[in-house]
Tab-separated table of C-alpha atoms in Angstrom:
chain	number	residue	atom	x	y	z
H	1	MET	CA	25.768	31.079	-8.539
H	2	LEU	CA	23.186	28.740	-9.020
H	3	ALA	CA	25.541	25.555	-9.297
H	4	ALA	CA	26.756	26.249	-5.441
H	5	ARG	CA	23.012	26.822	-4.287
H	6	PHE	CA	23.068	23.484	-5.792
H	7	ILE	CA	25.686	22.122	-3.472
H	8	CYS	CA	24.041	23.780	-0.659
H	9	ALA	CA	20.750	21.872	-0.843
H	10	ARG	CA	22.271	18.268	-2.251
H	11	ALA	CA	24.873	18.678	0.933
H	12	SER	CA	22.324	19.717	2.866
H	13	ALA	CA	19.578	16.678	2.451
H	14	VAL	CA	23.114	14.432	2.372
H	15	ASN	CA	23.254	15.485	6.329
H	16	ALA	CA	19.886	15.329	7.025
H	17	VAL	CA	19.983	11.351	5.992
H	18	LEU	CA	22.932	10.166	7.508
H	19	LEU	CA	21.275	12.080	10.355
H	20	ALA	CA	18.591	10.048	10.357
H	21	SER	CA	20.700	7.202	9.741
H	22	SER	CA	22.558	7.769	12.949
H	23	ARG	CA	19.574	5.945	14.844
H	24	ASN	CA	20.893	2.820	14.075
H	25	PHE	CA	17.733	1.488	12.326
H	26	SER	CA	18.873	-1.339	10.149
H	27	ARG	CA	21.136	-2.809	12.446
H	28	THR	CA	20.135	-6.182	12.037
H	29	SER	CA	19.066	-5.637	8.223
H	30	ILE	CA	22.396	-7.140	5.927
H	31	ALA	CA	20.493	-8.721	3.003
H	32	MET	CA	16.698	-8.834	4.351
H	33	ALA	CA	16.271	-11.471	1.753
H	34	LYS	CA	14.878	-14.151	3.710
H	35	VAL	CA	10.458	-12.982	4.585
H	36	ARG	CA	7.908	-15.032	6.104
H	37	LYS	CA	4.183	-14.195	5.712
H	38	GLU	CA	1.719	-12.350	7.801
H	39	ARG	CA	-1.564	-12.089	7.496
H	40	ASP	CA	-4.133	-8.808	8.429
H	41	THR	CA	-7.943	-8.369	6.672
H	42	PHE	CA	-6.240	-7.226	3.216
H	43	GLY	CA	-4.980	-10.504	2.483
H	44	GLU	CA	-1.027	-12.666	3.130
H	45	LEU	CA	2.104	-10.152	2.479
H	46	GLU	CA	5.796	-10.604	2.845
H	47	VAL	CA	7.434	-9.440	5.899
H	48	PRO	CA	11.098	-8.959	6.755
H	49	ALA	CA	11.769	-12.097	8.927
H	50	ASP	CA	14.495	-10.231	10.865
H	51	ARG	CA	11.567	-7.724	11.951
H	52	TYR	CA	9.194	-8.006	14.594
H	53	TYR	CA	6.709	-5.981	13.919
H	54	GLY	CA	3.740	-7.524	11.428
H	55	ALA	CA	1.432	-7.412	8.537
H	56	GLN	CA	-0.040	-4.050	9.154
H	57	THR	CA	3.298	-2.492	9.689
H	58	ALA	CA	4.543	-3.783	6.146
H	59	ARG	CA	1.552	-2.583	4.612
H	60	SER	CA	0.878	1.215	5.703
H	61	GLN	CA	5.134	1.703	4.888
H	62	MET	CA	3.448	0.131	1.460
H	63	ASN	CA	0.476	2.531	1.275
H	64	PHE	CA	1.940	6.156	2.908
H	65	LYS	CA	4.847	6.943	1.256
H	66	ILE	CA	5.684	9.398	2.196
H	67	GLY	CA	8.773	11.215	3.806
H	68	GLY	CA	11.956	9.493	4.557
H	69	PRO	CA	14.286	8.714	6.801
H	70	GLU	CA	14.834	11.692	8.200
H	71	GLU	CA	11.167	11.686	9.069
H	72	ARG	CA	10.300	8.882	11.167
H	73	MET	CA	9.024	8.343	14.537
H	74	PRO	CA	10.918	10.149	17.133
H	75	ILE	CA	13.060	7.391	19.111
H	76	PRO	CA	11.337	8.880	22.104
H	77	VAL	CA	7.587	8.118	21.181
H	78	VAL	CA	7.993	5.047	19.827
H	79	HIS	CA	9.941	4.074	23.621
H	80	ALA	CA	6.147	6.462	25.904
H	81	PHE	CA	5.129	3.478	23.715
H	82	GLY	CA	6.435	1.207	25.635
H	83	ILE	CA	5.568	2.327	28.698
H	84	LEU	CA	1.988	2.704	28.219
H	85	LYS	CA	1.645	-0.778	26.806
H	86	LYS	CA	3.937	-1.813	29.889
H	87	ALA	CA	1.751	-0.042	32.437
H	88	ALA	CA	-1.372	-1.067	30.555
H	89	ALA	CA	-0.891	-5.112	30.741
H	90	MET	CA	0.413	-4.189	34.404
H	91	VAL	CA	-2.790	-2.830	35.441
H	92	ASN	CA	-4.771	-5.067	32.904
H	93	THR	CA	-3.504	-8.739	35.578
H	94	GLU	CA	-5.842	-6.546	38.196
H	95	PHE	CA	-9.397	-7.218	35.750
H	96	GLY	CA	-8.147	-10.512	35.046
H	97	LEU	CA	-5.682	-10.821	32.643
H	98	ASP	CA	-3.194	-14.036	32.613
H	99	LYS	CA	0.131	-12.888	34.669
H	100	LYS	CA	1.872	-15.203	32.757
H	101	LEU	CA	0.937	-12.846	28.804
H	102	ALA	CA	1.055	-9.382	31.642
H	103	ASP	CA	4.629	-10.289	32.135
H	104	ALA	CA	5.676	-11.529	28.767
H	105	ILE	CA	4.681	-7.814	27.321
H	106	CYS	CA	6.014	-6.452	30.426
H	107	LYS	CA	9.149	-7.987	29.345
H	108	ALA	CA	9.126	-7.200	25.229
H	109	ALA	CA	8.046	-3.298	26.513
H	110	ASP	CA	11.135	-2.532	28.665
H	111	GLU	CA	12.992	-4.327	25.557
H	112	VAL	CA	11.234	-0.888	23.700
H	113	ILE	CA	11.843	1.131	26.125
H	114	ALA	CA	15.274	0.259	26.072
H	115	GLY	CA	15.691	0.983	22.990
H	116	LYS	CA	17.379	-2.345	21.490
H	117	LEU	CA	14.523	-2.916	19.421
H	118	ASP	CA	14.621	0.346	17.717
H	119	ASP	CA	15.963	-0.711	14.488
H	120	HIS	CA	11.467	-2.655	14.306
H	121	PHE	CA	9.797	0.849	14.122
H	122	PRO	CA	10.346	2.193	10.451
H	123	LEU	CA	7.643	4.138	10.430
H	124	VAL	CA	7.432	8.534	9.880
H	125	THR	CA	5.544	10.449	11.659
H	126	TRP	CA	3.279	11.138	8.413
H	127	GLN	CA	0.133	8.952	9.538
H	128	THR	CA	-3.923	9.721	9.321
H	129	GLY	CA	-4.302	11.447	11.988
H	130	SER	CA	-5.239	9.151	14.666
H	131	GLY	CA	-1.983	7.212	15.271
H	132	THR	CA	-2.870	3.799	14.583
H	133	GLN	CA	-0.351	2.668	12.540
H	134	SER	CA	2.998	2.719	14.784
H	135	ASN	CA	0.112	1.965	18.444
H	136	MET	CA	0.356	-2.022	15.862
H	137	ASN	CA	3.579	-0.923	14.845
H	138	VAL	CA	4.025	-1.240	18.514
H	139	ASN	CA	1.630	-3.429	19.259
H	140	GLU	CA	3.333	-6.122	16.343
H	141	VAL	CA	6.522	-5.884	17.445
H	142	ILE	CA	5.944	-6.624	21.449
H	143	SER	CA	4.104	-9.448	21.097
H	144	ASN	CA	5.642	-10.849	17.804
H	145	ARG	CA	9.287	-10.240	20.856
């Protein structure tokens, strides 16, 4: 009986991981041997070269080792962030944001909205409560795109 419960529990865990991996999280990462150097207020950090996120997101992954692949930020939330960033860029052109810069932000935000950059958002839902890590993840992806 105990063995049967253990097998069922393991099967459930494997199914959860498989379900989470169906998000196509690593479309472009076959071997992440190449890195680039990023810098934030805490110093220099190596970030996978094939990812648009930067030091803040990488540091968040290091500091918040909680949850697993099945607890990644829901994709609709990531896409909603894209809508938010696009709207902010459009409105801020009325307040002096350079149109060329706003257009670049809107173009990258459209890719976030369309799901073309889903695999550049590795963070889980468990954060500090304010969502700063996810907000910075979106900012880094859009600005590095």
